[in-house]
Coordinates of C-alpha atoms in Angstrom, one line a residue:
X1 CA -74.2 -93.0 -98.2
X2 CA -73.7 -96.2 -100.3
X3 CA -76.7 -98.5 -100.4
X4 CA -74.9 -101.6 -98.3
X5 CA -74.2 -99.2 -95.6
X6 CA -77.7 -97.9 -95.3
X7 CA -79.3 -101.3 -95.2
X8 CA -80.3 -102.2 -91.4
X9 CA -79.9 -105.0 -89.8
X10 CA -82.9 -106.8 -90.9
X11 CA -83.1 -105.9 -94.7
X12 CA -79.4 -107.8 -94.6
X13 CA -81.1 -110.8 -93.2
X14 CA -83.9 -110.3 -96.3
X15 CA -81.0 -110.0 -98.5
X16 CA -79.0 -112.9 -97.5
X17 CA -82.0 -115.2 -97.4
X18 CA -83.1 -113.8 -100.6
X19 CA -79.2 -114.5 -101.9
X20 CA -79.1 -117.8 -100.2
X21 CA -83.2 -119.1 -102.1
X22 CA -84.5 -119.3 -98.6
X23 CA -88.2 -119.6 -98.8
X24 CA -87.8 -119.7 -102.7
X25 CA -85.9 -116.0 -101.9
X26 CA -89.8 -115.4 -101.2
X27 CA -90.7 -112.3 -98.7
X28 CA -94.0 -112.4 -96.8
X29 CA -94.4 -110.2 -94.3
X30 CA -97.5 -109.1 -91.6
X31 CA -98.1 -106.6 -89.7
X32 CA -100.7 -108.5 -86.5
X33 CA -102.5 -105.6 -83.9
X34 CA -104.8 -106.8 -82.0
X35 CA -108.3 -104.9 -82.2
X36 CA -108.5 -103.3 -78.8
X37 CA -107.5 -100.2 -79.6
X38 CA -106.7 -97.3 -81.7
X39 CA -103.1 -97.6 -83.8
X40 CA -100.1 -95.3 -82.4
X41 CA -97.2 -93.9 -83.5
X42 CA -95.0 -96.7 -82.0
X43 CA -97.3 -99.3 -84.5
X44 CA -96.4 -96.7 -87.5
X45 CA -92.3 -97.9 -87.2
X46 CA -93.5 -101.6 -86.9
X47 CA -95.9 -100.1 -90.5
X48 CA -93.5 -98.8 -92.2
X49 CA -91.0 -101.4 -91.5
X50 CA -93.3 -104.6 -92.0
X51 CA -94.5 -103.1 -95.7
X52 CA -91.6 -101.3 -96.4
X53 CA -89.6 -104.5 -96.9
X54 CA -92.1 -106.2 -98.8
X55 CA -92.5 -103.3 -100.8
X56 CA -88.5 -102.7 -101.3
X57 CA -88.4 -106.5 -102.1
X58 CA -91.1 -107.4 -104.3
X59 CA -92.5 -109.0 -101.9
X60 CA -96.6 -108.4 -100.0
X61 CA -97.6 -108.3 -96.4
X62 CA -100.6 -109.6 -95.0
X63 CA -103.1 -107.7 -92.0
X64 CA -103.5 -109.9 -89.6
X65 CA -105.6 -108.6 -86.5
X66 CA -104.5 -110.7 -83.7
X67 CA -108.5 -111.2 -82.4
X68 CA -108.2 -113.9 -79.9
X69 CA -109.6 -111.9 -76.5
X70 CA -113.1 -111.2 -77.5
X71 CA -113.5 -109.3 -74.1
X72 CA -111.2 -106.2 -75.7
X73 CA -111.9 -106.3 -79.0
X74 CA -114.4 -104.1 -81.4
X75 CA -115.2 -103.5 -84.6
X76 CA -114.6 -100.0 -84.2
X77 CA -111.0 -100.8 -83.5
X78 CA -110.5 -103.3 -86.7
X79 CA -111.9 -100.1 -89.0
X80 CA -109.8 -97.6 -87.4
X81 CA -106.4 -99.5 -87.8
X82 CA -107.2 -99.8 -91.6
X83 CA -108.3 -96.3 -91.9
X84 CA -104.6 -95.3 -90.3
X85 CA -102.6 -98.0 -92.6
X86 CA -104.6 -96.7 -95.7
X87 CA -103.4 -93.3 -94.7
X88 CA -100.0 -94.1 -94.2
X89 CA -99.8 -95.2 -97.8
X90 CA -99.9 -98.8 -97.7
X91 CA -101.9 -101.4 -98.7
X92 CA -102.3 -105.6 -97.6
X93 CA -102.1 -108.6 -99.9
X94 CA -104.9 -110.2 -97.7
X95 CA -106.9 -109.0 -94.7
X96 CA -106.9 -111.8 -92.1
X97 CA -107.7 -112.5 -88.6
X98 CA -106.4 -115.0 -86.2
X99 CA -110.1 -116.3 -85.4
X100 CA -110.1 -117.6 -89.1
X101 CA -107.7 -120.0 -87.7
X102 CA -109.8 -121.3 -85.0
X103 CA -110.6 -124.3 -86.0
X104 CA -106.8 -125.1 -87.9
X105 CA -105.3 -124.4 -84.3
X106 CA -108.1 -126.1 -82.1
X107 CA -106.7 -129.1 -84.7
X108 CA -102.8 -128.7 -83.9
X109 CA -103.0 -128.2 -79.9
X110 CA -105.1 -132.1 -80.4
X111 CA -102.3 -133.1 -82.1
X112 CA -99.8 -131.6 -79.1
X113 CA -101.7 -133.7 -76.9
X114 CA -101.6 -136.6 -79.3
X115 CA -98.2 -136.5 -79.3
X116 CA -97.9 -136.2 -75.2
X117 CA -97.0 -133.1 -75.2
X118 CA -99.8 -130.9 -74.3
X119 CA -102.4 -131.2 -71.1
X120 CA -105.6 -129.9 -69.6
X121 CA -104.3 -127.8 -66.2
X122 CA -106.9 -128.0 -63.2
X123 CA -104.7 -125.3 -61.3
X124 CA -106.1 -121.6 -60.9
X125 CA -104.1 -118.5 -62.5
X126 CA -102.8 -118.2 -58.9
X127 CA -101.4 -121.4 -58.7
X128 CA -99.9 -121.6 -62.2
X129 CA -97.9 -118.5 -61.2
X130 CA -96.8 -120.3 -57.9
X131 CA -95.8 -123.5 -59.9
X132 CA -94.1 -121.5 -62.1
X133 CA -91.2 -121.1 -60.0
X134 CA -88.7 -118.0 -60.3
X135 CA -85.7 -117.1 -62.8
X136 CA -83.2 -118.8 -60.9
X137 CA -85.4 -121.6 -59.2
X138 CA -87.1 -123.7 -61.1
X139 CA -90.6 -124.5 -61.3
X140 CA -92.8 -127.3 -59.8
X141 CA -95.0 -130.1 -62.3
X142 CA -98.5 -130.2 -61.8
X143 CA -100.4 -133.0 -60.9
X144 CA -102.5 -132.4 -64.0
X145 CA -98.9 -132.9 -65.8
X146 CA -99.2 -136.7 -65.7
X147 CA -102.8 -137.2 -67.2
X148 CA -103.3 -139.6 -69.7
X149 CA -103.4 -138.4 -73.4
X150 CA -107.1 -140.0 -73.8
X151 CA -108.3 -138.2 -70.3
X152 CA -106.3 -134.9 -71.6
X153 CA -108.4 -135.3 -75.3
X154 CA -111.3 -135.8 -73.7
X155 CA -111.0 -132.6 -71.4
X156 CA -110.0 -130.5 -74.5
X157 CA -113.1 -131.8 -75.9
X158 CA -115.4 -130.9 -73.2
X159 CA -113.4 -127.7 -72.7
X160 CA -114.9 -126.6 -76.5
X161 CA -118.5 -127.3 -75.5
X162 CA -119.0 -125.2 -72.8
X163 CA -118.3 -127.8 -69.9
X164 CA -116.2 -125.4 -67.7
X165 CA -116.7 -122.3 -66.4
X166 CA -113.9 -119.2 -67.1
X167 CA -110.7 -119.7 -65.3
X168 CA -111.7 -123.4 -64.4
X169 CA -109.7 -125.5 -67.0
X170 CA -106.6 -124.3 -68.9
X171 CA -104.9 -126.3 -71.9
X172 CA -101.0 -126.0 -71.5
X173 CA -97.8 -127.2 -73.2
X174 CA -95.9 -129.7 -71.7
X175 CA -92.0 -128.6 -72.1
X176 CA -89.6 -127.9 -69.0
X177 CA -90.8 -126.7 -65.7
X178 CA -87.0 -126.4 -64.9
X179 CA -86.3 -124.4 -67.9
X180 CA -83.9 -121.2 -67.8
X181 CA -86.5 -119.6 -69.6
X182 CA -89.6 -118.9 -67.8
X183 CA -91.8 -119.1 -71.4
X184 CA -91.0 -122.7 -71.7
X185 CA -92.1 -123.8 -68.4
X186 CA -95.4 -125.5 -69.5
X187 CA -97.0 -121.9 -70.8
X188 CA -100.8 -121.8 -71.4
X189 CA -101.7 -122.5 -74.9
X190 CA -106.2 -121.9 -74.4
X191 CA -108.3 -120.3 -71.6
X192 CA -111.9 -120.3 -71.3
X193 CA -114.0 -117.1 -72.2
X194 CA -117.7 -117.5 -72.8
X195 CA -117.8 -114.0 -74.0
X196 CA -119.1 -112.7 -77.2
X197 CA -116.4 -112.6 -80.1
X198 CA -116.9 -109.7 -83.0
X199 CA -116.5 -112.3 -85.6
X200 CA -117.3 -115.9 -84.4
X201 CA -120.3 -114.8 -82.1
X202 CA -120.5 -117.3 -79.7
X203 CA -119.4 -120.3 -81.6
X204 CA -116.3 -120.7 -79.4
X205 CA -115.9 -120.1 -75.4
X206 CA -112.4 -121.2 -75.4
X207 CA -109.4 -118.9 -77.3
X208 CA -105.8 -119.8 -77.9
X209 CA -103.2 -117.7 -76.4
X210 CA -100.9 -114.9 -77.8
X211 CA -98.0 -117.8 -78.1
X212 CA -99.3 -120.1 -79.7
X213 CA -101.7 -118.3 -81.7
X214 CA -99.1 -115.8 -83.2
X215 CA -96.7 -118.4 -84.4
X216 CA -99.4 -120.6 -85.8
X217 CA -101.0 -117.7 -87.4
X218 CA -97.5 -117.0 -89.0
X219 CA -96.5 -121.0 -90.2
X220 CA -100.6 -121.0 -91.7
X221 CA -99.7 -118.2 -93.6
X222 CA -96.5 -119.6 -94.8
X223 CA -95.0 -115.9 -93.1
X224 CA -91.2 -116.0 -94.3
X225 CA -90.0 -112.9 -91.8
X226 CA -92.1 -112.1 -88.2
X227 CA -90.9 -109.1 -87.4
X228 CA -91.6 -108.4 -83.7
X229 CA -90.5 -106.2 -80.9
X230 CA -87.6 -106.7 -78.7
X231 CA -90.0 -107.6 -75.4
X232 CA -90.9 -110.6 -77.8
X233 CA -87.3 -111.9 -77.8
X234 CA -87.3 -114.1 -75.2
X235 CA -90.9 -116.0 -76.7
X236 CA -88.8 -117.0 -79.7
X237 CA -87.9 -120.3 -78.5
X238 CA -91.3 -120.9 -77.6
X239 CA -92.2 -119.9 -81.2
X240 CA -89.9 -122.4 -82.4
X241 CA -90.9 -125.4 -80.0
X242 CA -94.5 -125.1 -81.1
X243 CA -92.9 -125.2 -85.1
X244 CA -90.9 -127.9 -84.8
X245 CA -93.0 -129.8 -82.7
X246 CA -96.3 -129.3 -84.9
X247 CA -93.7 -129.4 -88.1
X248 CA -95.7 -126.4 -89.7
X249 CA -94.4 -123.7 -91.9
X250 CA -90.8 -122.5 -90.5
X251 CA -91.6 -119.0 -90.1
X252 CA -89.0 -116.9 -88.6
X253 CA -89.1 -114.2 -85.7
X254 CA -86.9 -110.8 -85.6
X255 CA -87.1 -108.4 -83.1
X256 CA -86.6 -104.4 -83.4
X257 CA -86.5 -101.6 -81.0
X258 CA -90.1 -99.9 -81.0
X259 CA -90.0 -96.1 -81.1
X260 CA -90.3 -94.7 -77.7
X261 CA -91.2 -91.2 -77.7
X262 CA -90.8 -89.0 -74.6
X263 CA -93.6 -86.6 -72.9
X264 CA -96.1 -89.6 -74.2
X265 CA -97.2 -92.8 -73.2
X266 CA -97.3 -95.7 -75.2
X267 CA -99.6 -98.3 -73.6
X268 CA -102.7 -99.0 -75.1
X269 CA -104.1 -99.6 -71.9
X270 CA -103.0 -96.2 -70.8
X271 CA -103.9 -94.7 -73.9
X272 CA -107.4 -96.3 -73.0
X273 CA -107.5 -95.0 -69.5
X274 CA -106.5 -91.2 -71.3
X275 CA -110.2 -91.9 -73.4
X276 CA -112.5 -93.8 -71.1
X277 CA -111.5 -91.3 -67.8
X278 CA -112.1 -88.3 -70.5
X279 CA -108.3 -86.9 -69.9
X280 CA -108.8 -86.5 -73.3
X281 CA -111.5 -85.7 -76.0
X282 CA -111.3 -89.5 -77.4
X283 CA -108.9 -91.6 -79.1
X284 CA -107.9 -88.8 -82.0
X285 CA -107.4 -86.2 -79.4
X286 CA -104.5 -84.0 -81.3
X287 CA -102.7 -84.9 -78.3
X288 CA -102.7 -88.3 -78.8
X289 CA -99.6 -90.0 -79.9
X290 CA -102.3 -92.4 -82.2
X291 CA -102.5 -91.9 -85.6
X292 CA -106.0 -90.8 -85.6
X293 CA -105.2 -88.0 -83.3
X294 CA -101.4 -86.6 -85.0
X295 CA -103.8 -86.6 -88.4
X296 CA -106.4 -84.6 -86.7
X297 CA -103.6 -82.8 -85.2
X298 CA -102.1 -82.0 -89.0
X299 CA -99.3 -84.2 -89.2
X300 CA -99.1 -86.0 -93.0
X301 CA -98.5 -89.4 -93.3
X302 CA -95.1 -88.5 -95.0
X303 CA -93.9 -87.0 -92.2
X304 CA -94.3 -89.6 -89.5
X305 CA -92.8 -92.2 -92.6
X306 CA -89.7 -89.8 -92.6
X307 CA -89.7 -89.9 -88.6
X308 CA -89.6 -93.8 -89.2
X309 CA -86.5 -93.5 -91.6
X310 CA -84.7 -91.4 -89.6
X311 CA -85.3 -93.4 -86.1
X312 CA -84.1 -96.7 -87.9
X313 CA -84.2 -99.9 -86.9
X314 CA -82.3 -100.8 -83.8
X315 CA -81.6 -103.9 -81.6
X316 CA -81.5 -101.3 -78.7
X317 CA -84.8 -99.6 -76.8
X318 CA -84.0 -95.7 -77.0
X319 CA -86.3 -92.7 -76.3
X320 CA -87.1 -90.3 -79.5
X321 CA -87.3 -86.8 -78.9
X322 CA -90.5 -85.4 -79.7
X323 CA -88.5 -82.5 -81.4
X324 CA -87.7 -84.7 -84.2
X325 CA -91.3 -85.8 -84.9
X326 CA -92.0 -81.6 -85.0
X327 CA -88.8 -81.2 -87.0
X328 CA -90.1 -83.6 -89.7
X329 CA -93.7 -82.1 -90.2
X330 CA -92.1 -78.8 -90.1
X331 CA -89.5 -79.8 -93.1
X332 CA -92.4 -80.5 -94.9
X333 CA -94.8 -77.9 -94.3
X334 CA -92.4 -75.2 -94.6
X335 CA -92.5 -76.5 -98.6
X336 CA -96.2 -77.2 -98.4
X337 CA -97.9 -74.6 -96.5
X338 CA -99.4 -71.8 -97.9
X339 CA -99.0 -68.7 -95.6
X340 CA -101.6 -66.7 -94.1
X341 CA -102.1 -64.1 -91.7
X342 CA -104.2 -64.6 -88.2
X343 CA -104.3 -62.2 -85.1
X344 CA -104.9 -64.8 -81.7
X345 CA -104.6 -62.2 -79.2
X346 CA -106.2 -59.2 -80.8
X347 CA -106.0 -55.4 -79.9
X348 CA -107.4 -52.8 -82.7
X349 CA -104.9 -50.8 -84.5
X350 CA -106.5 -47.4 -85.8
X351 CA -104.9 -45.8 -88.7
X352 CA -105.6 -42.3 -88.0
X353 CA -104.1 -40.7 -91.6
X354 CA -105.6 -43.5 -93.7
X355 CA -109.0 -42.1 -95.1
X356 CA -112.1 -43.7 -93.1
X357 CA -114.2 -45.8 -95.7
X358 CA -111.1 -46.8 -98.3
X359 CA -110.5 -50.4 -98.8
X360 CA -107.2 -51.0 -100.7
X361 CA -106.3 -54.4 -102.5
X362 CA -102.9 -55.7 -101.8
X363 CA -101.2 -58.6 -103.0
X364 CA -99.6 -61.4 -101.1
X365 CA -97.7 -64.5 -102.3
X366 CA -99.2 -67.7 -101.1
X367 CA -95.9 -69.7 -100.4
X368 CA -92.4 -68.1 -101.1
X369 CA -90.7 -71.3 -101.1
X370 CA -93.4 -72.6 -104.1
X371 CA -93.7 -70.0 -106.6
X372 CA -96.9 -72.3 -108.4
X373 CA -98.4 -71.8 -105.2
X374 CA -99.6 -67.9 -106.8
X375 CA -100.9 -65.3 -104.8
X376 CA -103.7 -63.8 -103.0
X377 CA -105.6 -60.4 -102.5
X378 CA -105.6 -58.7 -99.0
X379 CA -108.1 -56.3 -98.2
X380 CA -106.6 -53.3 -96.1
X381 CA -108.4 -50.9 -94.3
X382 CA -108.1 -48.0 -91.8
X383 CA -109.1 -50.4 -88.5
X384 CA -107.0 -53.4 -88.4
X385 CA -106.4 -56.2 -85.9
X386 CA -102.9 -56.9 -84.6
X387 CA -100.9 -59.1 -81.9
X388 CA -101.4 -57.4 -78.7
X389 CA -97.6 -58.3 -77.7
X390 CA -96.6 -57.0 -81.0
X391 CA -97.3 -53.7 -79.2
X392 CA -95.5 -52.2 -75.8
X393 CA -96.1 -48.6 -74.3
X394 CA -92.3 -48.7 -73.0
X395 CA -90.8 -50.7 -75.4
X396 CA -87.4 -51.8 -74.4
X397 CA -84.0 -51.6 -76.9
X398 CA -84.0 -53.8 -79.7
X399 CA -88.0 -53.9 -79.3
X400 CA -88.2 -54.1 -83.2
X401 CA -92.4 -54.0 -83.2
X402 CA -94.9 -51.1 -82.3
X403 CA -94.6 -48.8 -79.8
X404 CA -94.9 -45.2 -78.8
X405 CA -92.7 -43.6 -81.9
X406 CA -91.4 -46.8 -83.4
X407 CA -92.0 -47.5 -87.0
X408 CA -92.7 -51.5 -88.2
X409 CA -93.5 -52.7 -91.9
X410 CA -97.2 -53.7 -91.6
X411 CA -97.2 -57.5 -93.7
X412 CA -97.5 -57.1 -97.6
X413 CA -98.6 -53.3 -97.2
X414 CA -97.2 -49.9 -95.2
X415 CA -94.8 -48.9 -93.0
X416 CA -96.6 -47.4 -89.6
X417 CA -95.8 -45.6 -86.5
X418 CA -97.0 -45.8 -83.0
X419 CA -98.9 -42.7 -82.0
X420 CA -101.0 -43.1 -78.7
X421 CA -103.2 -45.4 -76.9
X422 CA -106.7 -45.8 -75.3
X423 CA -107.1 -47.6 -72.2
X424 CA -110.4 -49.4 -70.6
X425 CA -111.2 -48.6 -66.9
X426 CA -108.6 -51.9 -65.3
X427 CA -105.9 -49.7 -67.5
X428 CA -105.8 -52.5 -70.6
X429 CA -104.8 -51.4 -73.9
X430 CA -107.8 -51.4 -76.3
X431 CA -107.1 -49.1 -79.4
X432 CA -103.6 -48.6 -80.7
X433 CA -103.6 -45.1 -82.7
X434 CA -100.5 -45.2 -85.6
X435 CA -100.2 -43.0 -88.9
X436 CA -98.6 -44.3 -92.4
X437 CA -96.5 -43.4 -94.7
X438 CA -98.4 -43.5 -97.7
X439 CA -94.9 -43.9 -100.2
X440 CA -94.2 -47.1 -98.1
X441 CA -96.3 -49.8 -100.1
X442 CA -95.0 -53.2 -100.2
X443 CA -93.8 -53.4 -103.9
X444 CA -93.5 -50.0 -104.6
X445 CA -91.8 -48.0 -101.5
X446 CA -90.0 -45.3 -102.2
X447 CA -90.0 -43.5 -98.6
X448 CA -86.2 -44.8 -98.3
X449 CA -86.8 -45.6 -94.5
X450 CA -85.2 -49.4 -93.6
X451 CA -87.8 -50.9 -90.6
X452 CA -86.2 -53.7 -88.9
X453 CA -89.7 -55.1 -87.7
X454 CA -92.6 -56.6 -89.5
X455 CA -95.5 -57.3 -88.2
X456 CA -99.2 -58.9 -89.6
X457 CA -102.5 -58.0 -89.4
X458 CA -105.9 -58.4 -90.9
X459 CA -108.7 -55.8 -91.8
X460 CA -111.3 -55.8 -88.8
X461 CA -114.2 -54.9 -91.4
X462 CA -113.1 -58.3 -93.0
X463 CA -111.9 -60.4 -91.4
X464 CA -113.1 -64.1 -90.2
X465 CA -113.6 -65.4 -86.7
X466 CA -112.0 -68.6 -86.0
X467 CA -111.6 -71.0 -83.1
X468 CA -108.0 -72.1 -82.9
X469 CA -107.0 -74.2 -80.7
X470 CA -103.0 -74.7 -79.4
X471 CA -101.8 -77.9 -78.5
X472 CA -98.8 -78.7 -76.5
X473 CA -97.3 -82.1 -75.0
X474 CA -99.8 -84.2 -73.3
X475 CA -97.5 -84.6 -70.1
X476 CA -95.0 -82.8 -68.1
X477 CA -92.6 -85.4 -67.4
X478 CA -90.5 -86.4 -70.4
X479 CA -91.3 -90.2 -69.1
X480 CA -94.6 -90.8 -67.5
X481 CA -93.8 -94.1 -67.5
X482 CA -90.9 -93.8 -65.0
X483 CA -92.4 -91.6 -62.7
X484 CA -93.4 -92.9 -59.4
X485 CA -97.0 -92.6 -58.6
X486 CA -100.0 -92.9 -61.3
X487 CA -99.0 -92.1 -64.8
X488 CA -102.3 -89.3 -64.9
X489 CA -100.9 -86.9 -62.2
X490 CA -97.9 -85.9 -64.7
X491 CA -100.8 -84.5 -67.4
X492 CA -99.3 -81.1 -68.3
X493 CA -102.7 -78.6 -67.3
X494 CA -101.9 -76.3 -70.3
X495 CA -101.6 -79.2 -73.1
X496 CA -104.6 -77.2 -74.7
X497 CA -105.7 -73.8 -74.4
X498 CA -108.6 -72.6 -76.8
X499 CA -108.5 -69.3 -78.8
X500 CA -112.9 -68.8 -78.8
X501 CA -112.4 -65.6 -80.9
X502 CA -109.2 -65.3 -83.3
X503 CA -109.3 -63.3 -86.9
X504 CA -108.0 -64.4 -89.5
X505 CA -108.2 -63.9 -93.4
X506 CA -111.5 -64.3 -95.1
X507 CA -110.8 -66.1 -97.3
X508 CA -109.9 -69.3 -95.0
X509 CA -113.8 -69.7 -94.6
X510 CA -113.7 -71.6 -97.6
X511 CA -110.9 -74.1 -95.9
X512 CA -111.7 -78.0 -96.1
X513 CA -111.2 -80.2 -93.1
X514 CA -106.9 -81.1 -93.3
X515 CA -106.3 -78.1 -95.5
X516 CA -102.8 -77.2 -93.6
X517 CA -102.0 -73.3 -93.7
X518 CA -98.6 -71.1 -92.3
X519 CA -100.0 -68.9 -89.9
X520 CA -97.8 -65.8 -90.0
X521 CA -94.9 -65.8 -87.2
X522 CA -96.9 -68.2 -85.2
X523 CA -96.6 -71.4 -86.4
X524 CA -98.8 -74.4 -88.4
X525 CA -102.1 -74.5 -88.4
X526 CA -105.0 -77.4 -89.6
X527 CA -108.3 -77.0 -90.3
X528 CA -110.3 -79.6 -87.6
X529 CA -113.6 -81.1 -88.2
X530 CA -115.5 -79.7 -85.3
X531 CA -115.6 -76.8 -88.2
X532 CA -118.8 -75.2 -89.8
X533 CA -119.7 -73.2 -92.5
X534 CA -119.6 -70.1 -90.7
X535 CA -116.8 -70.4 -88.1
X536 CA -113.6 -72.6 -89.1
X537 CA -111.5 -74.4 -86.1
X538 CA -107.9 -74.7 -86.6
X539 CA -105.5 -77.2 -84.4
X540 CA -101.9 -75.9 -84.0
X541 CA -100.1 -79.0 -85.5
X542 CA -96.5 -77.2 -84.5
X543 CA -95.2 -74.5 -83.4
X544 CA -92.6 -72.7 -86.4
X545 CA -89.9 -73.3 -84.2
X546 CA -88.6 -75.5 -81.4
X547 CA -88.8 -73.5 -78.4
X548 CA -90.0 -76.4 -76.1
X549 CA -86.3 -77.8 -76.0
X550 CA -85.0 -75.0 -75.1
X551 CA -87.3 -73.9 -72.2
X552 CA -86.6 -77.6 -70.7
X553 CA -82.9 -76.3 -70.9
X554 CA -83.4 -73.5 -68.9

């Protein structure tokens, strides 16, 4: 693919300012979340895009956290979203907040009402809304519309100290109340809040709204490219207005379809409600579609970058399959991963033949697809642990696994055949009796029999217990969102089921929180941090094959 036809839509606009000296061909990006929440997948695109173009265009992007509701907002929220941008492999030219600005825009909304074109609004929330008017009526002017600019100044003033009580004064913009566009019909530039803000303390009890604040934030950083979402499209002209009428810094919005991803919700409120209602184990859940919770969860940081790359960017909303999010993480661990072998629904195998008391070394290779990766020494035994449904007592045809007479390659060591059974009192299978060829050695058979089956195993006298824990979609509906009803009743009931007692190799005891392993015909595995010295936890990050696409097909 040639390099013009791979550019997207907004690294053209990049190039042809760049071409054309806009800006001094200067690029400045910034990516602006608000601290109220934990960072999700949907702010990774809007990542990746904002300091990807910097980055592809020697250019630098600032963090901005967009702090202006101190009734939201928490420091635990501005250390998190740096902890997942870190992650994700970039860094900022400067950290920044919108509440360093508070005085710098306090300044410019005087000037608005200096210049007549900005007033204080008596009118409740309620009647703003009614004033408003609808998309194809237009709006009514308020009374307060035709203060004086010294009454208006004076107001504003008061407003600052404390005067007013929430909700009792507003500060709006004085534009078109017959405007096509609802967002120019006098919007609210400053409410009152006498709440507590994480930075400013209590030095301010009014705060600038989204509006204005966003695009004055943007012109005070001399932003050359504010890249937005496409629900921000119709607030650019409102952007604009408060530009060209303060004559600040010409920064410039673009807007981009977010990534949507289905069996999910995207809403940090909703995400919120998930947390606070304990629907989930907190914000990283690895069920979560926030950053914090697909880390805990396994996924890399390269992974959700390639889902980014290979979602684009679009002027058009579209839902992402989860199945390509799982495809990516798998293309990469299937490099990556070193395999191993755990048992998650264990039944004893006894090898009757194999001498009681002999432990045998075998050798295993760590990763076939990286031959640096080495190998690793399995301790076999005469009592092992295997799968219990990689056993059946009638097996039917093409059942290439143990049963009653049927022969399978035990993983990395012999070839074994189903003997007998013994059964507990409710008839459950809880010894499986096999013998083995003792020619049939991985790496050195000479029985000449061809198995069709392998299966894996691990030594009982060795083996490690482990806690492992299988995730699976958060929700049952492939959009939540467009269900009728509250979002919550769509949770899918078996979107975690914990193993208390798997087995597993010995040798992951020594496994670090992150470490990211193969397990054996069952898919990948990361160590969490609930672990401990003595018992490791794994989280199924994905399963080693997409079978939830095809059970939705069914």
């Amino acid at each position: 693919m040639s390099e013009e036809r791979s550019l997207n839509f907004i690294e053209q606009i990049v190039e042809e300012d760049i071409a054309n000296g806009v800006n001094g061909g200067r690029v400045l990006t910034r990516f602006p979340p608000e601290p109220n929440g934990y960072l999700h997948i949907g702010h990774a695109k809007s990542i990746v895009l904002n300091f990807g173009l910097a980055q592809k265009y020697n250019g630098k992007t600032n963090l901005r956290f967009d702090d202006t509701n101190p009734v939201t907002e928490d420091t635990e929220y501005v250390d998190s979203i740096k902890e997942d941008i870190r992650w994700l492999g970039f860094e900022w030219e400067k950290e920044l907040y919108a509440s360093d600005y508070f005085e710098q825009m306090y300044a410019l909304a005087v000037k608005l009402i200096e210049k007549g074109l900005a007033y204080v609004e008596d009118a409740s929330a309620e009647q703003i809304a009614s004033m408003k008017g609808t998309p194809t009526t237009p709006g009514v002017e308020s009374p307060s519309r035709s203060r004086s600019v010294a009454e208006n100044l004076d107001l504003f003033d008061r407003m600052r100290k404390g005067e007013f009580k929430d909700g009792e004064k507003t500060l709006r913009a004085k534009i078109d109340m017959a405007a096509p566009n609802m967002h120019l019909r006098d919007p609210l530039m400053y409410r009152i809040k006498h709440a507590h803000h994480h930075r400013t303390g209590d030095k301010w009890c009014i705060y600038p709204m989204y509006d204005f604040a966003h695009g004055q934030s943007d012109s005070i950083e001399n932003i050359t490219h504010s890249i937005c979402t496409l629900e921000f499209i119709p607030h650019r002209p409102l952007y604009d207005w408060f530009i060209k009428e303060l004559e600040t810094f010409p920064s410039h919005q673009y807007e981009f379809a977010r990534l949507n991803l289905n069996y999910t919700v995207m809403s940090k409120r909703k995400l919120k409600q998930l947390v606070e209602e304990q629907y989930v184990n907190g914000w990283d859940d690895p069920r979560m579609p926030t950053i914090s919770g697909l880390r805990r969860r396994g996924y890399t940081a390269a992974s959700i970058r390639m889902l980014c790359e290979r979602v684009g960017v679009q002027k058009r909303d579209n839902m992402i399959d989860m199945s390509l999010l799982e495809f990516c993480i798998r293309e990469e661990l299937n490099k990556t991963a070193n395999r191993v072998m755990a048992v998650l629904d264990p039944v004893k195998l006894v090898i009757t033949n194999y001498p009681e008391g002999q432990v045998e070394e075998m050798t295993a290779d760590n990763n076939p697809e990286d031959e640096s990766a080495g190998t690793r020494t399995l301790h076999f035994s005469n009592t092992l642990y295997i799968e219990r449904d990689d056993f059946m007592e009638v097996p039917p045809k093409k059942f290439f696994r143990l049963g009653p007479g049927l022969v399978v390659r035990l993983k990395n060591a012999y070839i074994i055949k189903g003997e007998s059974v013994e059964k507990d009192a409710d008839g459950n299978i809880t010894t499986i009796y096999a013998t083995y060829l003792p020619e049939s050695k991985s790496g050195g058979d000479h029985s000449g029999l061809t198995v069709k089956g392998t299966i894996h195993w691990v030594s009982a006298a060795h083996a490690a217990t482990a806690e492992v824990r299988i995730y699976d979609r958060l929700f049952k509906s492939e959009n939540p969102n467009a269900e009728e009803g509250d979002f919550k009743d769509f949770i899918n009931p078996d979107s975690l089921q914990v193993i208390k007692e798997a087995y597993v190799e010995p040798g992951l005891l020594q496994a670090k929180p992150g470490d990211r392993f193969q397990f054996m015909r069952k898919g990948y595995f990361t160590v969490d941090p609930d672990s401990t010295p003595d018992k490791v936890v794994f989280n199924r990050t994905v399963t080693l094959k997409d079978a939830w696409s095809k059970m939705t097909k069914i």
